[in-house]
Short mmCIF file of C-alpha atoms and ligand atoms in Angstrom, two decimals:
data_model
loop_
_atom_site.label_atom_id
_atom_site.label_comp_id
_atom_site.label_asym_id
_atom_site.label_seq_id
_atom_site.Cartn_x
_atom_site.Cartn_y
_atom_site.Cartn_z
CA MET M 9 -14.66 8.31 15.77
CA ASN M 10 -10.93 8.07 14.89
CA VAL M 11 -9.90 5.51 12.29
CA VAL M 12 -6.44 4.44 11.19
CA ALA M 13 -5.98 2.69 7.85
CA LEU M 14 -2.79 0.83 7.01
CA SER M 15 -2.43 1.52 3.30
CA GLY M 16 -0.63 0.35 0.19
CA GLY M 17 -1.33 1.69 -3.30
CA VAL M 18 -4.31 1.20 -5.59
CA GLY M 19 -6.50 -1.04 -3.35
CA ALA M 20 -5.98 1.37 -0.47
CA GLY M 21 -6.75 4.41 -2.60
CA LYS M 22 -10.05 2.94 -3.76
CA PHE M 23 -11.00 1.81 -0.24
CA LEU M 24 -10.16 5.20 1.32
CA ARG M 25 -12.50 6.92 -1.15
CA GLY M 26 -15.28 4.82 0.39
CA LEU M 27 -14.09 5.33 3.96
CA VAL M 28 -14.22 9.15 3.68
CA ARG M 29 -17.94 8.84 2.92
CA VAL M 30 -18.51 7.07 6.23
CA VAL M 31 -16.01 8.72 8.60
CA GLU M 32 -15.16 12.43 8.75
CA PRO M 33 -11.93 12.65 6.66
CA ARG M 34 -10.06 14.65 9.32
CA HIS M 35 -10.65 11.74 11.72
CA ILE M 36 -8.89 9.31 9.38
CA THR M 37 -5.14 8.69 9.41
CA ALA M 38 -3.72 6.69 6.51
CA ILE M 39 -0.36 5.15 7.41
CA VAL M 40 1.19 4.45 4.04
CA ASN M 41 3.83 1.96 2.88
CA THR M 42 7.08 3.51 1.67
CA GLY M 43 8.96 0.24 1.08
CA ASP M 44 8.41 0.77 -2.67
CA ASP M 45 10.08 4.20 -2.59
CA MET M 46 13.13 4.70 -4.75
CA THR M 47 15.38 7.40 -6.14
CA LEU M 48 15.47 7.72 -9.92
CA HIS M 49 16.78 10.71 -11.94
CA GLY M 50 17.76 12.03 -8.49
CA LEU M 51 14.05 12.27 -7.60
CA HIS M 52 12.40 10.74 -4.54
CA ILE M 53 9.51 8.62 -5.80
CA SER M 54 6.91 7.35 -3.31
CA PRO M 55 4.45 5.30 -5.38
CA ASP M 56 2.06 4.33 -2.58
CA LEU M 57 1.96 7.79 -1.00
CA ASP M 58 1.23 9.17 -4.46
CA SER M 59 -1.47 6.58 -5.18
CA VAL M 60 -3.22 7.42 -1.91
CA MET M 61 -2.93 11.17 -2.61
CA TYR M 62 -4.13 10.88 -6.20
CA TRP M 63 -7.07 8.62 -5.34
CA LEU M 64 -8.18 10.81 -2.42
CA SER M 65 -7.97 13.99 -4.50
CA GLY M 66 -9.77 12.45 -7.47
CA LEU M 67 -6.69 12.75 -9.70
CA ALA M 68 -5.92 9.03 -10.05
CA ASP M 69 -6.05 7.12 -13.29
CA ARG M 70 -8.80 4.58 -12.51
CA ASP M 71 -7.85 2.19 -15.31
CA ARG M 72 -4.08 2.14 -14.89
CA GLY M 73 -4.37 2.27 -11.10
CA TRP M 74 -1.13 4.17 -10.47
CA GLY M 75 -0.31 7.68 -11.64
CA ARG M 76 -2.60 10.47 -12.75
CA ALA M 77 -5.57 10.59 -15.09
CA GLY M 78 -5.04 12.56 -18.31
CA GLU M 79 -1.32 11.94 -18.01
CA SER M 80 1.21 12.46 -20.82
CA PHE M 81 4.70 10.98 -21.04
CA ARG M 82 6.62 13.51 -23.12
CA ALA M 83 9.46 13.92 -20.63
CA LEU M 84 9.85 10.14 -20.43
CA ASP M 85 9.99 9.90 -24.25
CA GLU M 86 12.79 12.46 -24.21
CA VAL M 87 14.63 10.62 -21.42
CA ARG M 88 14.48 7.51 -23.65
CA ARG M 89 15.82 9.45 -26.65
CA LEU M 90 18.67 10.73 -24.51
CA GLU M 91 19.34 7.13 -23.41
CA GLY M 92 18.54 7.77 -19.75
CA PRO M 93 16.76 5.22 -17.53
CA SER M 94 13.25 4.99 -18.96
CA TRP M 95 11.98 1.69 -17.50
CA PHE M 96 9.85 3.41 -14.84
CA GLY M 97 6.84 5.15 -16.34
CA LEU M 98 6.98 8.64 -14.84
CA GLY M 99 4.31 10.86 -16.35
CA ASP M 100 4.71 14.61 -16.90
CA LEU M 101 2.18 15.59 -14.21
CA ASP M 102 3.49 12.94 -11.82
CA LEU M 103 6.99 14.38 -12.29
CA ALA M 104 5.79 17.63 -10.73
CA THR M 105 4.96 15.75 -7.52
CA HIS M 106 8.46 14.22 -7.46
CA LEU M 107 10.09 17.58 -8.15
CA VAL M 108 8.28 19.27 -5.28
CA ARG M 109 8.85 16.36 -2.87
CA THR M 110 12.54 16.16 -3.75
CA HIS M 111 12.90 19.93 -3.42
CA LEU M 112 11.36 19.86 0.06
CA LEU M 113 13.60 16.95 1.11
CA SER M 114 16.65 18.80 -0.22
CA GLU M 115 15.68 21.76 1.99
CA GLY M 116 15.88 19.44 5.00
CA LYS M 117 12.17 18.67 5.36
CA THR M 118 11.22 15.12 6.35
CA LEU M 119 9.13 12.87 4.14
CA SER M 120 6.17 13.40 6.52
CA GLU M 121 6.52 17.17 6.23
CA ALA M 122 6.80 16.98 2.45
CA THR M 123 3.73 14.70 2.37
CA ALA M 124 1.76 17.14 4.56
CA GLN M 125 2.55 19.99 2.15
CA LEU M 126 1.54 17.93 -0.90
CA THR M 127 -1.72 16.70 0.65
CA ASP M 128 -2.61 20.21 1.87
CA ALA M 129 -1.97 21.59 -1.60
CA LEU M 130 -4.27 18.93 -3.09
CA GLY M 131 -7.02 19.73 -0.57
CA ILE M 132 -6.90 16.33 1.14
CA SER M 133 -8.33 16.34 4.67
CA VAL M 134 -7.34 12.76 5.53
CA ARG M 135 -4.07 12.75 7.44
CA VAL M 136 -1.69 10.91 5.10
CA VAL M 137 1.46 9.79 6.88
CA PRO M 138 4.37 7.71 5.60
CA MET M 139 5.11 4.66 7.77
CA SER M 140 8.53 6.15 8.54
CA ASP M 141 10.73 9.07 7.59
CA ASP M 142 13.61 6.60 7.40
CA PRO M 143 14.19 4.43 4.33
CA VAL M 144 12.97 0.83 4.62
CA PRO M 145 13.32 -0.55 1.08
CA THR M 146 11.51 -3.76 0.21
CA MET M 147 14.13 -6.09 -1.25
CA VAL M 148 13.15 -9.16 -3.23
CA HIS M 149 15.41 -12.22 -3.44
CA ALA M 150 14.79 -13.13 -7.07
CA VAL M 151 16.24 -16.02 -9.03
CA ALA M 152 16.47 -15.76 -12.80
CA ASP M 153 16.77 -19.18 -14.46
CA GLU M 154 19.14 -21.39 -12.41
CA GLY M 155 21.62 -20.07 -9.87
CA GLU M 156 21.66 -18.32 -6.54
CA GLY M 157 19.78 -15.19 -7.51
CA MET M 158 20.17 -11.88 -5.74
CA TYR M 159 18.35 -9.30 -3.67
CA MET M 160 16.98 -6.46 -5.79
CA HIS M 161 14.77 -3.46 -5.04
CA PHE M 162 11.05 -4.20 -5.32
CA GLN M 163 10.60 -1.82 -8.28
CA VAL M 164 13.49 -3.44 -10.15
CA TYR M 165 11.90 -6.86 -9.64
CA TRP M 166 8.38 -5.69 -10.44
CA VAL M 167 8.67 -3.01 -13.11
CA GLN M 168 12.16 -3.24 -14.66
CA ARG M 169 12.22 -7.05 -14.78
CA GLY M 170 8.46 -7.49 -15.21
CA ALA M 171 8.15 -9.83 -12.18
CA ARG M 172 9.54 -12.65 -14.31
CA ASP M 173 11.94 -14.05 -11.72
CA GLN M 174 11.16 -16.69 -9.16
CA VAL M 175 10.97 -15.11 -5.69
CA LYS M 176 12.71 -16.89 -2.81
CA ALA M 177 12.33 -14.33 -0.05
CA VAL M 178 11.40 -10.75 0.73
CA ARG M 179 13.03 -8.52 3.32
CA TYR M 180 12.36 -5.01 4.60
CA GLU M 181 15.79 -3.49 4.95
CA GLY M 182 16.39 -1.25 7.93
CA GLY M 183 12.93 -1.82 9.46
CA GLU M 184 14.36 -2.54 12.90
CA GLU M 185 16.34 0.71 12.97
CA ALA M 186 13.61 2.85 11.41
CA ALA M 187 11.33 4.91 13.61
CA PRO M 188 7.62 5.29 12.90
CA ALA M 189 6.88 8.70 11.39
CA PRO M 190 5.69 11.36 13.86
CA GLY M 191 2.06 10.81 14.79
CA VAL M 192 1.93 7.12 13.82
CA GLY M 193 2.06 5.81 17.40
CA GLU M 194 -0.39 8.43 18.67
CA ALA M 195 -2.84 7.71 15.83
CA LEU M 196 -2.77 3.97 16.57
CA ALA M 197 -3.13 4.54 20.31
CA GLY M 198 -6.08 6.89 19.81
CA ALA M 199 -7.89 4.84 17.16
CA ASP M 200 -11.42 3.55 17.67
CA ALA M 201 -10.86 1.19 14.74
CA ILE M 202 -7.76 0.10 12.85
CA LEU M 203 -8.35 -1.07 9.30
CA ILE M 204 -5.99 -2.88 6.96
CA CYS M 205 -6.80 -1.83 3.42
CA PRO M 206 -7.13 -4.45 0.65
CA SER M 207 -3.45 -4.14 -0.22
CA ASN M 208 -0.81 -6.74 -0.89
CA PRO M 209 0.26 -8.19 2.48
CA VAL M 210 3.85 -8.79 1.39
CA ALA M 211 4.52 -5.72 -0.79
CA SER M 212 2.41 -3.16 1.09
CA ILE M 213 1.29 -4.01 4.64
CA ARG M 214 4.10 -6.12 6.09
CA PRO M 215 6.63 -3.37 5.28
CA ILE M 216 4.60 -1.07 7.55
CA LEU M 217 4.60 -3.71 10.30
CA ALA M 218 8.38 -4.10 9.87
CA VAL M 219 9.01 -0.57 11.16
CA SER M 220 10.12 -0.88 14.78
CA GLY M 221 7.30 -0.32 17.22
CA ILE M 222 4.36 -0.30 14.78
CA ARG M 223 3.45 -3.95 15.37
CA ASP M 224 3.64 -3.34 19.15
CA HIS M 225 1.32 -0.34 18.85
CA LEU M 226 -1.19 -2.52 16.96
CA GLU M 227 -0.96 -5.35 19.49
CA THR M 228 -1.43 -2.91 22.37
CA ALA M 229 -4.46 -1.33 20.68
CA ARG M 230 -5.95 -4.77 20.01
CA ARG M 231 -5.40 -5.91 23.60
CA GLY M 232 -7.06 -2.68 24.74
CA GLY M 233 -10.21 -3.63 22.81
CA THR M 234 -9.73 -1.75 19.53
CA GLY M 235 -11.11 -3.66 16.55
CA VAL M 236 -8.38 -4.43 13.98
CA VAL M 237 -10.04 -5.47 10.73
CA GLY M 238 -8.56 -6.19 7.33
CA VAL M 239 -10.16 -6.49 3.91
CA SER M 240 -8.86 -9.37 1.82
CA PRO M 241 -7.04 -8.22 -1.34
CA ILE M 242 -7.41 -11.74 -2.72
CA ILE M 243 -10.72 -12.82 -4.21
CA GLY M 244 -11.37 -16.35 -5.42
CA GLY M 245 -7.71 -17.33 -5.12
CA ALA M 246 -6.29 -14.46 -7.17
CA PRO M 247 -5.40 -10.84 -6.43
CA LEU M 248 -7.86 -8.36 -7.89
CA ARG M 249 -4.85 -6.70 -9.44
CA GLY M 250 -1.17 -6.56 -8.63
CA MET M 251 1.26 -9.22 -7.67
CA ALA M 252 0.00 -11.00 -4.57
CA ASP M 253 0.00 -14.31 -6.40
CA ARG M 254 3.77 -13.98 -6.90
CA LEU M 255 4.90 -12.61 -3.58
CA VAL M 256 2.49 -14.30 -1.14
CA PRO M 257 3.69 -17.89 -1.81
CA ALA M 258 7.31 -16.74 -1.50
CA VAL M 259 6.74 -16.10 2.20
CA GLY M 260 4.96 -19.43 2.72
CA LEU M 261 1.36 -18.24 2.58
CA GLU M 262 -1.40 -19.60 0.37
CA VAL M 263 -2.89 -17.34 -2.30
CA SER M 264 -6.39 -17.08 -0.85
CA ALA M 265 -8.51 -14.93 1.43
CA PHE M 266 -7.38 -17.28 4.22
CA GLY M 267 -3.68 -16.91 3.32
CA ALA M 268 -3.89 -13.11 3.27
CA ALA M 269 -5.44 -13.10 6.78
CA ALA M 270 -2.74 -15.52 7.96
CA ALA M 271 -0.14 -12.90 6.98
CA TYR M 272 -0.99 -11.00 10.20
CA PRO M 273 -0.79 -13.52 13.04
CA GLY M 274 -1.95 -12.14 16.37
CA LEU M 275 -2.88 -8.71 15.00
CA LEU M 276 -6.43 -8.96 13.67
CA THR M 277 -9.84 -9.20 15.28
CA GLY M 278 -11.77 -9.50 12.03
CA TRP M 279 -11.41 -10.14 8.29
CA VAL M 280 -13.66 -9.09 5.44
CA VAL M 281 -13.81 -11.54 2.54
CA ASP M 282 -15.56 -11.38 -0.78
CA GLU M 283 -18.86 -13.25 -1.00
CA ARG M 284 -17.20 -15.60 -3.51
CA ASP M 285 -14.95 -16.73 -0.66
CA GLY M 286 -17.78 -17.26 1.83
CA ASP M 287 -16.90 -20.97 2.04
CA MET M 288 -13.56 -19.98 3.61
CA ALA M 289 -15.21 -18.15 6.50
CA PRO M 290 -15.43 -21.18 8.85
CA ARG M 291 -11.72 -21.93 8.35
CA ILE M 292 -10.76 -18.30 9.00
CA ARG M 293 -12.94 -18.32 12.13
CA ASP M 294 -11.74 -21.67 13.46
CA GLU M 295 -8.05 -21.66 12.54
CA LEU M 296 -7.29 -17.95 12.91
CA GLY M 297 -9.89 -17.10 15.56
CA LEU M 298 -11.23 -14.09 13.62
CA ARG M 299 -14.70 -12.68 13.15
CA VAL M 300 -15.55 -12.77 9.44
CA ALA M 301 -17.88 -10.65 7.31
CA THR M 302 -18.63 -11.22 3.65
CA THR M 303 -19.59 -8.71 1.00
CA ASP M 304 -19.09 -8.04 -2.69
CA SER M 305 -15.62 -6.52 -2.23
CA VAL M 306 -14.89 -5.58 -5.85
CA MET M 307 -14.66 -1.78 -5.73
CA ALA M 308 -15.62 -0.70 -9.25
CA ASP M 309 -16.78 2.69 -7.96
CA ASP M 310 -17.06 4.79 -4.80
CA ASP M 311 -20.47 3.29 -3.89
CA ASP M 312 -18.84 -0.15 -3.80
CA ALA M 313 -15.94 1.21 -1.75
CA GLU M 314 -18.36 2.81 0.72
CA ARG M 315 -20.15 -0.52 1.19
CA VAL M 316 -16.87 -2.33 1.86
CA ALA M 317 -15.78 0.40 4.31
CA ARG M 318 -19.10 0.15 6.21
CA VAL M 319 -18.77 -3.63 6.50
CA ALA M 320 -15.19 -3.32 7.79
CA LEU M 321 -16.14 -0.65 10.35
CA GLU M 322 -19.14 -2.67 11.58
CA LEU M 323 -16.93 -5.71 12.03
CA ALA M 324 -14.36 -3.61 13.91
CA ALA M 325 -17.08 -2.32 16.25
CA GLY M 326 -17.82 -5.96 17.24
N1 FO1 W 10 4.06 0.24 -12.25
C1 FO1 W 10 4.38 -0.42 -13.37
O1 FO1 W 10 4.06 -1.60 -13.48
N2 FO1 W 10 5.07 0.21 -14.40
C2 FO1 W 10 5.45 1.50 -14.34
O2 FO1 W 10 6.06 2.02 -15.27
C3 FO1 W 10 5.09 2.24 -13.16
C4 FO1 W 10 5.39 3.58 -13.01
C5 FO1 W 10 4.97 4.26 -11.87
C6 FO1 W 10 5.22 5.62 -11.73
C7 FO1 W 10 4.80 6.31 -10.61
C8 FO1 W 10 4.13 5.61 -9.60
O3 FO1 W 10 3.72 6.28 -8.50
C9 FO1 W 10 3.88 4.27 -9.71
C10 FO1 W 10 4.30 3.57 -10.85
N3 FO1 W 10 4.05 2.20 -10.97
C11 FO1 W 10 4.39 1.54 -12.12
C12 FO1 W 10 3.41 1.46 -9.90
C13 FO1 W 10 4.44 1.06 -8.84
O4 FO1 W 10 5.36 0.14 -9.32
C14 FO1 W 10 3.78 0.47 -7.58
O5 FO1 W 10 4.65 0.63 -6.53
C15 FO1 W 10 3.48 -0.99 -7.62
O6 FO1 W 10 2.59 -1.22 -8.64
C16 FO1 W 10 2.95 -1.48 -6.24
O7 FO1 W 10 2.08 -0.56 -5.62
#
């Protein structure tokens, strides 16, 4: 069985650790958001690709969510002392990933090729693919105090400014001109199930869908009978972690398991909600026309993640 998982950062990483217990890892393709990518210190940083890699290889910091376990920040301390940009918490081990990726890109390799080398080196059998080799930065229209506000890169809004601004809109710049990374279309066309990981719809999944052709591939697969099932990242009206409560209302969606499903009109066949949101199931069924499954979707460990993955795959099978 071939499975494709549309993936963001932490929620996706946890979920994929469960999925690899149910489906042979080499039959899984994770298509990963790169809208959060940015260049800092001249280095190409891909936070969601790195989260997926670190979680799948067992290197992730479970408590912090992003970055590596056992990390130190000596280089960052020195950058601060030298009055360089120190607002983005790059750890010493994490820096090695950025050095190698940036080196490969400077040699003319694509982001997919660089990702393949990094995942091979970490012994990851899941095929981890960026959504595109072209840049598609997520830009947030943020308004500080009064005034018109301005579009800023997602990481500037989220990390540098601590998500303190009011968000008016979000756009995925260059999505229409960007091509899906090699293998993305083929993976979607050959999938027996397409899963949407419990990732932020606005910051993580919609950027993937903004890349020209990816939405069409999903719609074609769905029309051809492939189950397309998402797992709600929102439990009891709040994101498990992250910023869905800030970004989801900015695009006119409610912060609930229903609102997260409504972020993907016409794409899904099923939606997995937490048992605490079981009372929303009839509304999701009636208003969005989806099959709904409920489970305890808090993934505190890999056993939890495996349970959630099984429920999603069963729902996708119909
Ligand atoms: N998130 C933060 O809130 N603060 C940071 O300093 C930070 C550093 C960082 C470094 C590497 C990396 O891969 C991710 C990092 N993140 C940090 C997370 C990053 O902002 C994520 O893109 C978002 O949290 C959404 O997935």
